[in-house]
């Protein structure tokens, strides 16, 4: 391996390499004063994300002990079947939609057998189903009480009933459900083959995020799916900070604007809720793809209006 220096690399890029691939240090250091060696340091260290460490056979004992402790802790308030293990757990809510529509908060537990939304105090299982009862699972967005677009999960069971969930990391939970059960994506199942081919575009991108006290550029990854959804996420975020649905996209422009990259241009994306600015490599390709999406969207709108 040869050391490289990428002027476009950011701290999130370093964290992503550290978590996904890892770094091994093999260091012999001698500290001298007036050419007299005083201190010797012999360092052998491996630094990586915990999932990467376990994948390569390291920290297995810690992993086994942690899993056993989690199982004992959960069994105190969440009844578990023999051989049932928790795959993922996160803050979540279940939509109760009978005589009143209300999101009931708790935690989602995806186990090897079930999908459960449970709360500890007062102890109550808000909703649960066996994985083999799930017919399809898909995501959708809707405005929250505060007006912010939130990603929700729609779970359709074989008996025809539908459950709607909201989770802290809904993308990850949906992926894990499909992996555990190998269920289709409901109305999106017909495009599964296209999804397997990956997104239309993905790459390093800076996002100009606006706060009350000003704006700041943040480094992360942008993705343009085959359905036309544009997302941006920092490695430090639990979920995408930016999600632009195809219906929200109005226009895209290349304009001159200061940014952390060596390029003088940024991508200005006009949406139904405002403007977004992105900077990074391959801006012309991003611009072309998004421009094609806006053109096709306008054609669809024009046809609908002429009927």
mmCIF file of C-alpha atoms in Angstrom:
data_model
loop_
_atom_site.group_PDB
_atom_site.id
_atom_site.type_symbol
_atom_site.label_atom_id
_atom_site.label_comp_id
_atom_site.label_asym_id
_atom_site.label_seq_id
_atom_site.Cartn_x
_atom_site.Cartn_y
_atom_site.Cartn_z
ATOM 1 C CA UNK A 1 0.000 0.000 0.000
ATOM 2 C CA UNK A 2 1.268 3.463 -0.899
ATOM 3 C CA UNK A 3 0.189 6.553 1.035
ATOM 4 C CA UNK A 4 -1.989 8.942 -0.939
ATOM 5 C CA UNK A 5 -3.187 12.472 -0.362
ATOM 6 C CA UNK A 6 -6.599 13.467 -1.655
ATOM 7 C CA UNK A 7 -7.219 17.235 -1.329
ATOM 8 C CA UNK A 8 -10.951 16.586 -1.571
ATOM 9 C CA UNK A 9 -10.970 14.184 1.398
ATOM 10 C CA UNK A 10 -12.903 15.286 4.462
ATOM 11 C CA UNK A 11 -13.155 14.195 8.095
ATOM 12 C CA UNK A 12 -16.324 12.174 7.297
ATOM 13 C CA UNK A 13 -14.332 10.385 4.558
ATOM 14 C CA UNK A 14 -11.685 9.442 7.127
ATOM 15 C CA UNK A 15 -14.343 8.210 9.563
ATOM 16 C CA UNK A 16 -15.987 6.162 6.824
ATOM 17 C CA UNK A 17 -12.691 4.432 5.964
ATOM 18 C CA UNK A 18 -11.974 3.896 9.653
ATOM 19 C CA UNK A 19 -15.391 2.351 10.346
ATOM 20 C CA UNK A 20 -15.827 0.295 7.162
ATOM 21 C CA UNK A 21 -12.269 -0.836 6.377
ATOM 22 C CA UNK A 22 -10.111 -0.091 9.407
ATOM 23 C CA UNK A 23 -6.480 0.855 9.986
ATOM 24 C CA UNK A 24 -3.645 -1.362 11.246
ATOM 25 C CA UNK A 25 -0.699 0.328 12.951
ATOM 26 C CA UNK A 26 2.687 -1.414 13.182
ATOM 27 C CA UNK A 27 4.932 1.164 14.818
ATOM 28 C CA UNK A 28 8.402 1.154 16.390
ATOM 29 C CA UNK A 29 9.193 4.563 17.862
ATOM 30 C CA UNK A 30 12.393 5.669 19.595
ATOM 31 C CA UNK A 31 12.480 8.998 21.414
ATOM 32 C CA UNK A 32 15.966 10.460 21.750
ATOM 33 C CA UNK A 33 17.392 13.480 23.527
ATOM 34 C CA UNK A 34 20.782 14.792 22.329
ATOM 35 C CA UNK A 35 21.127 11.685 20.191
ATOM 36 C CA UNK A 36 20.713 9.481 23.287
ATOM 37 C CA UNK A 37 17.800 6.998 22.942
ATOM 38 C CA UNK A 38 15.673 7.263 26.076
ATOM 39 C CA UNK A 39 12.235 5.818 25.356
ATOM 40 C CA UNK A 40 11.145 3.030 23.041
ATOM 41 C CA UNK A 41 7.572 2.469 21.917
ATOM 42 C CA UNK A 42 6.510 -0.779 20.244
ATOM 43 C CA UNK A 43 2.904 -0.387 19.059
ATOM 44 C CA UNK A 44 0.676 -2.925 17.345
ATOM 45 C CA UNK A 45 -2.922 -1.720 17.013
ATOM 46 C CA UNK A 46 -5.966 -2.265 14.853
ATOM 47 C CA UNK A 47 -8.636 0.442 14.713
ATOM 48 C CA UNK A 48 -11.922 -0.213 12.922
ATOM 49 C CA UNK A 49 -15.682 -0.174 13.308
ATOM 50 C CA UNK A 50 -16.926 -2.878 15.653
ATOM 51 C CA UNK A 51 -18.780 -4.682 12.827
ATOM 52 C CA UNK A 52 -15.563 -4.808 10.775
ATOM 53 C CA UNK A 53 -13.589 -6.092 13.766
ATOM 54 C CA UNK A 54 -16.087 -8.906 14.367
ATOM 55 C CA UNK A 55 -16.214 -9.742 10.646
ATOM 56 C CA UNK A 56 -12.460 -10.388 10.699
ATOM 57 C CA UNK A 57 -12.602 -12.545 13.813
ATOM 58 C CA UNK A 58 -11.549 -9.959 16.405
ATOM 59 C CA UNK A 59 -13.378 -9.094 19.639
ATOM 60 C CA UNK A 60 -15.579 -12.196 19.287
ATOM 61 C CA UNK A 61 -15.538 -12.847 23.047
ATOM 62 C CA UNK A 62 -16.698 -9.288 23.735
ATOM 63 C CA UNK A 63 -19.438 -9.702 21.112
ATOM 64 C CA UNK A 64 -20.685 -12.970 22.625
ATOM 65 C CA UNK A 65 -20.698 -11.524 26.137
ATOM 66 C CA UNK A 66 -22.511 -8.384 24.994
ATOM 67 C CA UNK A 67 -25.157 -10.369 23.119
ATOM 68 C CA UNK A 68 -25.750 -12.584 26.155
ATOM 69 C CA UNK A 69 -26.071 -9.527 28.411
ATOM 70 C CA UNK A 70 -28.534 -7.886 25.978
ATOM 71 C CA UNK A 71 -30.643 -11.058 25.847
ATOM 72 C CA UNK A 72 -30.802 -11.241 29.663
ATOM 73 C CA UNK A 73 -31.654 -7.549 29.914
ATOM 74 C CA UNK A 74 -34.410 -7.721 27.305
ATOM 75 C CA UNK A 75 -35.967 -10.880 28.724
ATOM 76 C CA UNK A 76 -36.809 -8.959 31.910
ATOM 77 C CA UNK A 77 -39.425 -6.845 30.122
ATOM 78 C CA UNK A 78 -39.803 -8.423 26.665
ATOM 79 C CA UNK A 79 -40.735 -12.134 26.559
ATOM 80 C CA UNK A 80 -38.414 -13.972 24.164
ATOM 81 C CA UNK A 81 -38.834 -17.458 22.713
ATOM 82 C CA UNK A 82 -36.116 -20.090 22.964
ATOM 83 C CA UNK A 83 -33.436 -19.395 20.371
ATOM 84 C CA UNK A 84 -34.856 -15.951 19.541
ATOM 85 C CA UNK A 85 -32.194 -13.252 19.264
ATOM 86 C CA UNK A 86 -32.438 -9.504 18.744
ATOM 87 C CA UNK A 87 -31.043 -8.377 15.386
ATOM 88 C CA UNK A 88 -31.632 -4.630 15.856
ATOM 89 C CA UNK A 89 -33.271 -2.251 18.313
ATOM 90 C CA UNK A 90 -34.026 1.451 17.958
ATOM 91 C CA UNK A 91 -36.420 4.172 19.045
ATOM 92 C CA UNK A 92 -39.682 3.866 17.102
ATOM 93 C CA UNK A 93 -43.413 4.604 17.114
ATOM 94 C CA UNK A 94 -46.508 2.714 16.011
ATOM 95 C CA UNK A 95 -49.510 4.468 14.456
ATOM 96 C CA UNK A 96 -52.735 3.671 16.267
ATOM 97 C CA UNK A 97 -55.501 4.500 13.827
ATOM 98 C CA UNK A 98 -58.861 3.371 15.222
ATOM 99 C CA UNK A 99 -61.088 5.886 16.989
ATOM 100 C CA UNK A 100 -58.203 8.367 17.034
ATOM 101 C CA UNK A 101 -54.999 8.691 15.016
ATOM 102 C CA UNK A 102 -51.963 8.834 17.287
ATOM 103 C CA UNK A 103 -48.306 7.806 17.124
ATOM 104 C CA UNK A 104 -47.429 5.770 20.216
ATOM 105 C CA UNK A 105 -43.682 5.905 21.072
ATOM 106 C CA UNK A 106 -41.581 2.924 22.136
ATOM 107 C CA UNK A 107 -38.711 0.863 20.750
ATOM 108 C CA UNK A 108 -38.683 -1.352 17.690
ATOM 109 C CA UNK A 109 -37.087 -4.777 18.128
ATOM 110 C CA UNK A 110 -36.300 -6.869 15.072
ATOM 111 C CA UNK A 111 -35.563 -10.408 16.188
ATOM 112 C CA UNK A 112 -34.860 -13.614 14.310
ATOM 113 C CA UNK A 113 -38.597 -14.430 14.659
ATOM 114 C CA UNK A 114 -40.592 -11.213 15.072
ATOM 115 C CA UNK A 115 -40.898 -7.463 14.529
ATOM 116 C CA UNK A 116 -42.041 -5.794 17.754
ATOM 117 C CA UNK A 117 -42.794 -2.264 18.957
ATOM 118 C CA UNK A 118 -42.627 -2.305 22.747
ATOM 119 C CA UNK A 119 -42.363 0.221 25.535
ATOM 120 C CA UNK A 120 -40.931 -0.444 28.981
ATOM 121 C CA UNK A 121 -42.731 2.045 31.223
ATOM 122 C CA UNK A 122 -45.543 1.254 31.495
ATOM 123 C CA UNK A 123 -44.692 -2.168 30.030
ATOM 124 C CA UNK A 124 -46.787 -2.731 26.913
ATOM 125 C CA UNK A 125 -46.319 -4.339 23.517
ATOM 126 C CA UNK A 126 -47.774 -1.760 21.137
ATOM 127 C CA UNK A 127 -47.617 -3.997 18.056
ATOM 128 C CA UNK A 128 -45.910 -7.178 16.922
ATOM 129 C CA UNK A 129 -45.938 -9.720 14.125
ATOM 130 C CA UNK A 130 -44.030 -12.803 13.127
ATOM 131 C CA UNK A 131 -41.637 -12.289 10.237
ATOM 132 C CA UNK A 132 -43.284 -15.051 8.222
ATOM 133 C CA UNK A 133 -46.570 -13.084 8.425
ATOM 134 C CA UNK A 134 -45.127 -10.082 6.548
ATOM 135 C CA UNK A 135 -46.211 -9.919 2.903
ATOM 136 C CA UNK A 136 -44.417 -6.671 1.988
ATOM 137 C CA UNK A 137 -42.518 -3.778 3.528
ATOM 138 C CA UNK A 138 -41.957 -0.370 1.959
ATOM 139 C CA UNK A 139 -41.114 3.209 2.911
ATOM 140 C CA UNK A 140 -42.927 6.482 2.261
ATOM 141 C CA UNK A 141 -42.665 10.071 3.476
ATOM 142 C CA UNK A 142 -45.249 12.317 5.086
ATOM 143 C CA UNK A 143 -45.120 15.635 6.964
ATOM 144 C CA UNK A 144 -44.763 15.411 10.741
ATOM 145 C CA UNK A 145 -46.635 17.602 13.217
ATOM 146 C CA UNK A 146 -43.877 20.209 12.910
ATOM 147 C CA UNK A 147 -44.093 20.184 9.100
ATOM 148 C CA UNK A 148 -40.835 18.282 8.545
ATOM 149 C CA UNK A 149 -40.956 15.365 6.096
ATOM 150 C CA UNK A 150 -40.476 12.079 7.931
ATOM 151 C CA UNK A 151 -39.814 8.618 6.525
ATOM 152 C CA UNK A 152 -42.378 6.001 7.587
ATOM 153 C CA UNK A 153 -42.607 2.248 7.077
ATOM 154 C CA UNK A 154 -45.682 0.474 5.756
ATOM 155 C CA UNK A 155 -45.868 -3.199 6.776
ATOM 156 C CA UNK A 156 -48.508 -5.292 4.979
ATOM 157 C CA UNK A 157 -49.336 -8.710 6.442
ATOM 158 C CA UNK A 158 -50.629 -11.788 4.640
ATOM 159 C CA UNK A 159 -54.038 -11.367 6.306
ATOM 160 C CA UNK A 160 -54.422 -7.963 4.588
ATOM 161 C CA UNK A 161 -53.858 -5.826 7.693
ATOM 162 C CA UNK A 162 -51.483 -2.851 7.494
ATOM 163 C CA UNK A 163 -49.204 -1.398 10.161
ATOM 164 C CA UNK A 164 -47.387 1.918 9.943
ATOM 165 C CA UNK A 165 -44.174 2.508 11.871
ATOM 166 C CA UNK A 166 -41.772 5.412 12.378
ATOM 167 C CA UNK A 167 -38.190 4.628 13.414
ATOM 168 C CA UNK A 168 -35.026 6.543 14.256
ATOM 169 C CA UNK A 169 -33.180 4.838 11.374
ATOM 170 C CA UNK A 170 -36.048 3.729 9.153
ATOM 171 C CA UNK A 171 -33.790 2.991 6.162
ATOM 172 C CA UNK A 172 -31.689 0.543 8.169
ATOM 173 C CA UNK A 173 -34.729 -1.115 9.759
ATOM 174 C CA UNK A 174 -36.372 -1.606 6.349
ATOM 175 C CA UNK A 175 -33.177 -3.125 4.939
ATOM 176 C CA UNK A 176 -32.863 -5.519 7.880
ATOM 177 C CA UNK A 177 -36.521 -6.579 7.633
ATOM 178 C CA UNK A 178 -36.081 -7.438 3.966
ATOM 179 C CA UNK A 179 -32.850 -9.297 4.685
ATOM 180 C CA UNK A 180 -34.390 -11.311 7.513
ATOM 181 C CA UNK A 181 -37.617 -12.113 5.697
ATOM 182 C CA UNK A 182 -36.637 -11.523 2.021
ATOM 183 C CA UNK A 183 -39.940 -9.717 1.502
ATOM 184 C CA UNK A 184 -40.731 -7.575 -1.572
ATOM 185 C CA UNK A 185 -41.256 -3.852 -1.415
ATOM 186 C CA UNK A 186 -45.041 -3.766 -1.880
ATOM 187 C CA UNK A 187 -45.903 -1.416 -4.718
ATOM 188 C CA UNK A 188 -42.191 -1.096 -5.443
ATOM 189 C CA UNK A 189 -41.661 -4.844 -5.899
ATOM 190 C CA UNK A 190 -41.836 -4.603 -9.694
ATOM 191 C CA UNK A 191 -38.733 -2.382 -9.639
ATOM 192 C CA UNK A 192 -36.696 -4.745 -7.427
ATOM 193 C CA UNK A 193 -34.483 -5.785 -10.305
ATOM 194 C CA UNK A 194 -33.606 -2.167 -11.020
ATOM 195 C CA UNK A 195 -32.907 -1.525 -7.326
ATOM 196 C CA UNK A 196 -30.467 -4.423 -7.254
ATOM 197 C CA UNK A 197 -28.408 -2.595 -9.869
ATOM 198 C CA UNK A 198 -27.780 0.208 -7.394
ATOM 199 C CA UNK A 199 -28.545 3.936 -7.565
ATOM 200 C CA UNK A 200 -28.184 6.047 -10.709
ATOM 201 C CA UNK A 201 -25.559 8.222 -9.021
ATOM 202 C CA UNK A 202 -23.705 8.213 -5.717
ATOM 203 C CA UNK A 203 -20.649 10.077 -4.522
ATOM 204 C CA UNK A 204 -18.948 12.463 -2.123
ATOM 205 C CA UNK A 205 -20.856 15.709 -1.809
ATOM 206 C CA UNK A 206 -20.810 18.833 0.348
ATOM 207 C CA UNK A 207 -24.184 20.116 1.556
ATOM 208 C CA UNK A 208 -24.723 23.747 2.586
ATOM 209 C CA UNK A 209 -26.868 23.344 5.686
ATOM 210 C CA UNK A 210 -28.638 26.443 6.977
ATOM 211 C CA UNK A 211 -29.125 27.161 10.682
ATOM 212 C CA UNK A 212 -30.584 30.105 12.574
ATOM 213 C CA UNK A 213 -27.093 31.528 13.175
ATOM 214 C CA UNK A 214 -25.897 31.005 9.609
ATOM 215 C CA UNK A 215 -24.931 28.305 7.129
ATOM 216 C CA UNK A 216 -22.123 25.763 7.045
ATOM 217 C CA UNK A 217 -20.816 23.221 4.543
ATOM 218 C CA UNK A 218 -20.963 19.583 5.688
ATOM 219 C CA UNK A 219 -19.238 16.673 3.975
ATOM 220 C CA UNK A 220 -21.071 13.430 3.254
ATOM 221 C CA UNK A 221 -22.521 11.223 0.532
ATOM 222 C CA UNK A 222 -25.270 12.064 -1.965
ATOM 223 C CA UNK A 223 -27.405 9.415 -3.677
ATOM 224 C CA UNK A 224 -29.808 9.653 -6.604
ATOM 225 C CA UNK A 225 -32.013 6.555 -6.701
ATOM 226 C CA UNK A 226 -33.498 5.017 -9.825
ATOM 227 C CA UNK A 227 -36.873 6.385 -8.721
ATOM 228 C CA UNK A 228 -35.461 9.935 -8.787
ATOM 229 C CA UNK A 229 -35.110 10.556 -5.022
ATOM 230 C CA UNK A 230 -32.092 12.688 -4.054
ATOM 231 C CA UNK A 231 -30.685 12.138 -0.549
ATOM 232 C CA UNK A 232 -27.651 13.392 1.355
ATOM 233 C CA UNK A 233 -26.281 11.925 4.558
ATOM 234 C CA UNK A 234 -23.264 12.572 6.736
ATOM 235 C CA UNK A 235 -21.525 9.495 8.221
ATOM 236 C CA UNK A 236 -22.285 11.005 11.634
ATOM 237 C CA UNK A 237 -26.059 11.176 10.981
ATOM 238 C CA UNK A 238 -28.496 8.408 11.873
ATOM 239 C CA UNK A 239 -30.658 9.216 8.856
ATOM 240 C CA UNK A 240 -30.470 11.290 5.725
ATOM 241 C CA UNK A 241 -30.414 15.032 6.471
ATOM 242 C CA UNK A 242 -31.685 15.805 2.971
ATOM 243 C CA UNK A 243 -34.446 13.958 1.109
ATOM 244 C CA UNK A 244 -35.919 15.374 -2.094
ATOM 245 C CA UNK A 245 -38.747 13.361 -3.658
ATOM 246 C CA UNK A 246 -39.183 13.531 -7.469
ATOM 247 C CA UNK A 247 -42.435 15.466 -7.029
ATOM 248 C CA UNK A 248 -40.611 18.122 -4.958
ATOM 249 C CA UNK A 249 -37.943 18.797 -7.614
ATOM 250 C CA UNK A 250 -38.570 21.989 -9.644
ATOM 251 C CA UNK A 251 -35.267 22.970 -11.315
ATOM 252 C CA UNK A 252 -31.485 22.597 -11.082
ATOM 253 C CA UNK A 253 -28.772 25.142 -11.936
ATOM 254 C CA UNK A 254 -24.987 25.415 -11.882
ATOM 255 C CA UNK A 255 -23.886 28.692 -10.311
ATOM 256 C CA UNK A 256 -20.751 30.336 -8.955
ATOM 257 C CA UNK A 257 -20.551 30.084 -5.184
ATOM 258 C CA UNK A 258 -17.755 29.687 -2.625
ATOM 259 C CA UNK A 259 -17.431 26.118 -1.349
ATOM 260 C CA UNK A 260 -14.845 23.781 0.242
ATOM 261 C CA UNK A 261 -13.889 22.103 -3.059
ATOM 262 C CA UNK A 262 -11.453 23.295 -5.726
ATOM 263 C CA UNK A 263 -14.349 24.040 -8.076
ATOM 264 C CA UNK A 264 -15.902 27.475 -8.349
ATOM 265 C CA UNK A 265 -19.390 26.148 -9.088
ATOM 266 C CA UNK A 266 -22.078 24.568 -6.951
ATOM 267 C CA UNK A 267 -25.332 22.835 -7.780
ATOM 268 C CA UNK A 268 -28.441 24.821 -6.845
ATOM 269 C CA UNK A 269 -31.519 22.626 -6.535
ATOM 270 C CA UNK A 270 -34.920 24.305 -6.460
ATOM 271 C CA UNK A 271 -37.640 22.380 -4.626
ATOM 272 C CA UNK A 272 -41.214 23.061 -3.598
ATOM 273 C CA UNK A 273 -39.963 23.906 -0.074
ATOM 274 C CA UNK A 274 -36.934 26.051 -0.968
ATOM 275 C CA UNK A 275 -33.423 25.897 -2.412
ATOM 276 C CA UNK A 276 -30.560 23.497 -1.676
ATOM 277 C CA UNK A 277 -26.881 23.929 -2.592
ATOM 278 C CA UNK A 278 -24.459 21.052 -3.109
ATOM 279 C CA UNK A 279 -20.779 20.985 -4.047
ATOM 280 C CA UNK A 280 -18.473 18.175 -5.128
ATOM 281 C CA UNK A 281 -16.977 16.295 -8.061
ATOM 282 C CA UNK A 282 -18.934 15.390 -11.220
ATOM 283 C CA UNK A 283 -21.326 18.324 -10.776
ATOM 284 C CA UNK A 284 -22.127 18.384 -14.500
ATOM 285 C CA UNK A 285 -23.235 14.740 -14.391
ATOM 286 C CA UNK A 286 -25.388 15.368 -11.325
ATOM 287 C CA UNK A 287 -26.843 18.422 -13.063
ATOM 288 C CA UNK A 288 -27.681 16.469 -16.209
ATOM 289 C CA UNK A 289 -29.406 13.624 -14.361
ATOM 290 C CA UNK A 290 -31.467 15.943 -12.175
ATOM 291 C CA UNK A 291 -32.277 18.200 -15.140
ATOM 292 C CA UNK A 292 -33.599 15.177 -17.055
ATOM 293 C CA UNK A 293 -35.792 14.324 -14.044
ATOM 294 C CA UNK A 294 -37.263 17.842 -13.903
ATOM 295 C CA UNK A 295 -37.986 17.751 -17.646
ATOM 296 C CA UNK A 296 -39.750 14.379 -17.414
ATOM 297 C CA UNK A 297 -41.700 15.586 -14.373
ATOM 298 C CA UNK A 298 -42.911 18.674 -16.225
ATOM 299 C CA UNK A 299 -44.050 16.549 -19.156
ATOM 300 C CA UNK A 300 -46.070 14.351 -16.825
ATOM 301 C CA UNK A 301 -47.647 17.394 -15.133
ATOM 302 C CA UNK A 302 -48.514 18.944 -18.491
ATOM 303 C CA UNK A 303 -50.204 15.784 -19.672
ATOM 304 C CA UNK A 304 -52.202 15.499 -16.461
ATOM 305 C CA UNK A 305 -53.361 19.092 -16.762
ATOM 306 C CA UNK A 306 -54.564 18.732 -20.350
ATOM 307 C CA UNK A 307 -56.963 15.911 -19.563
#
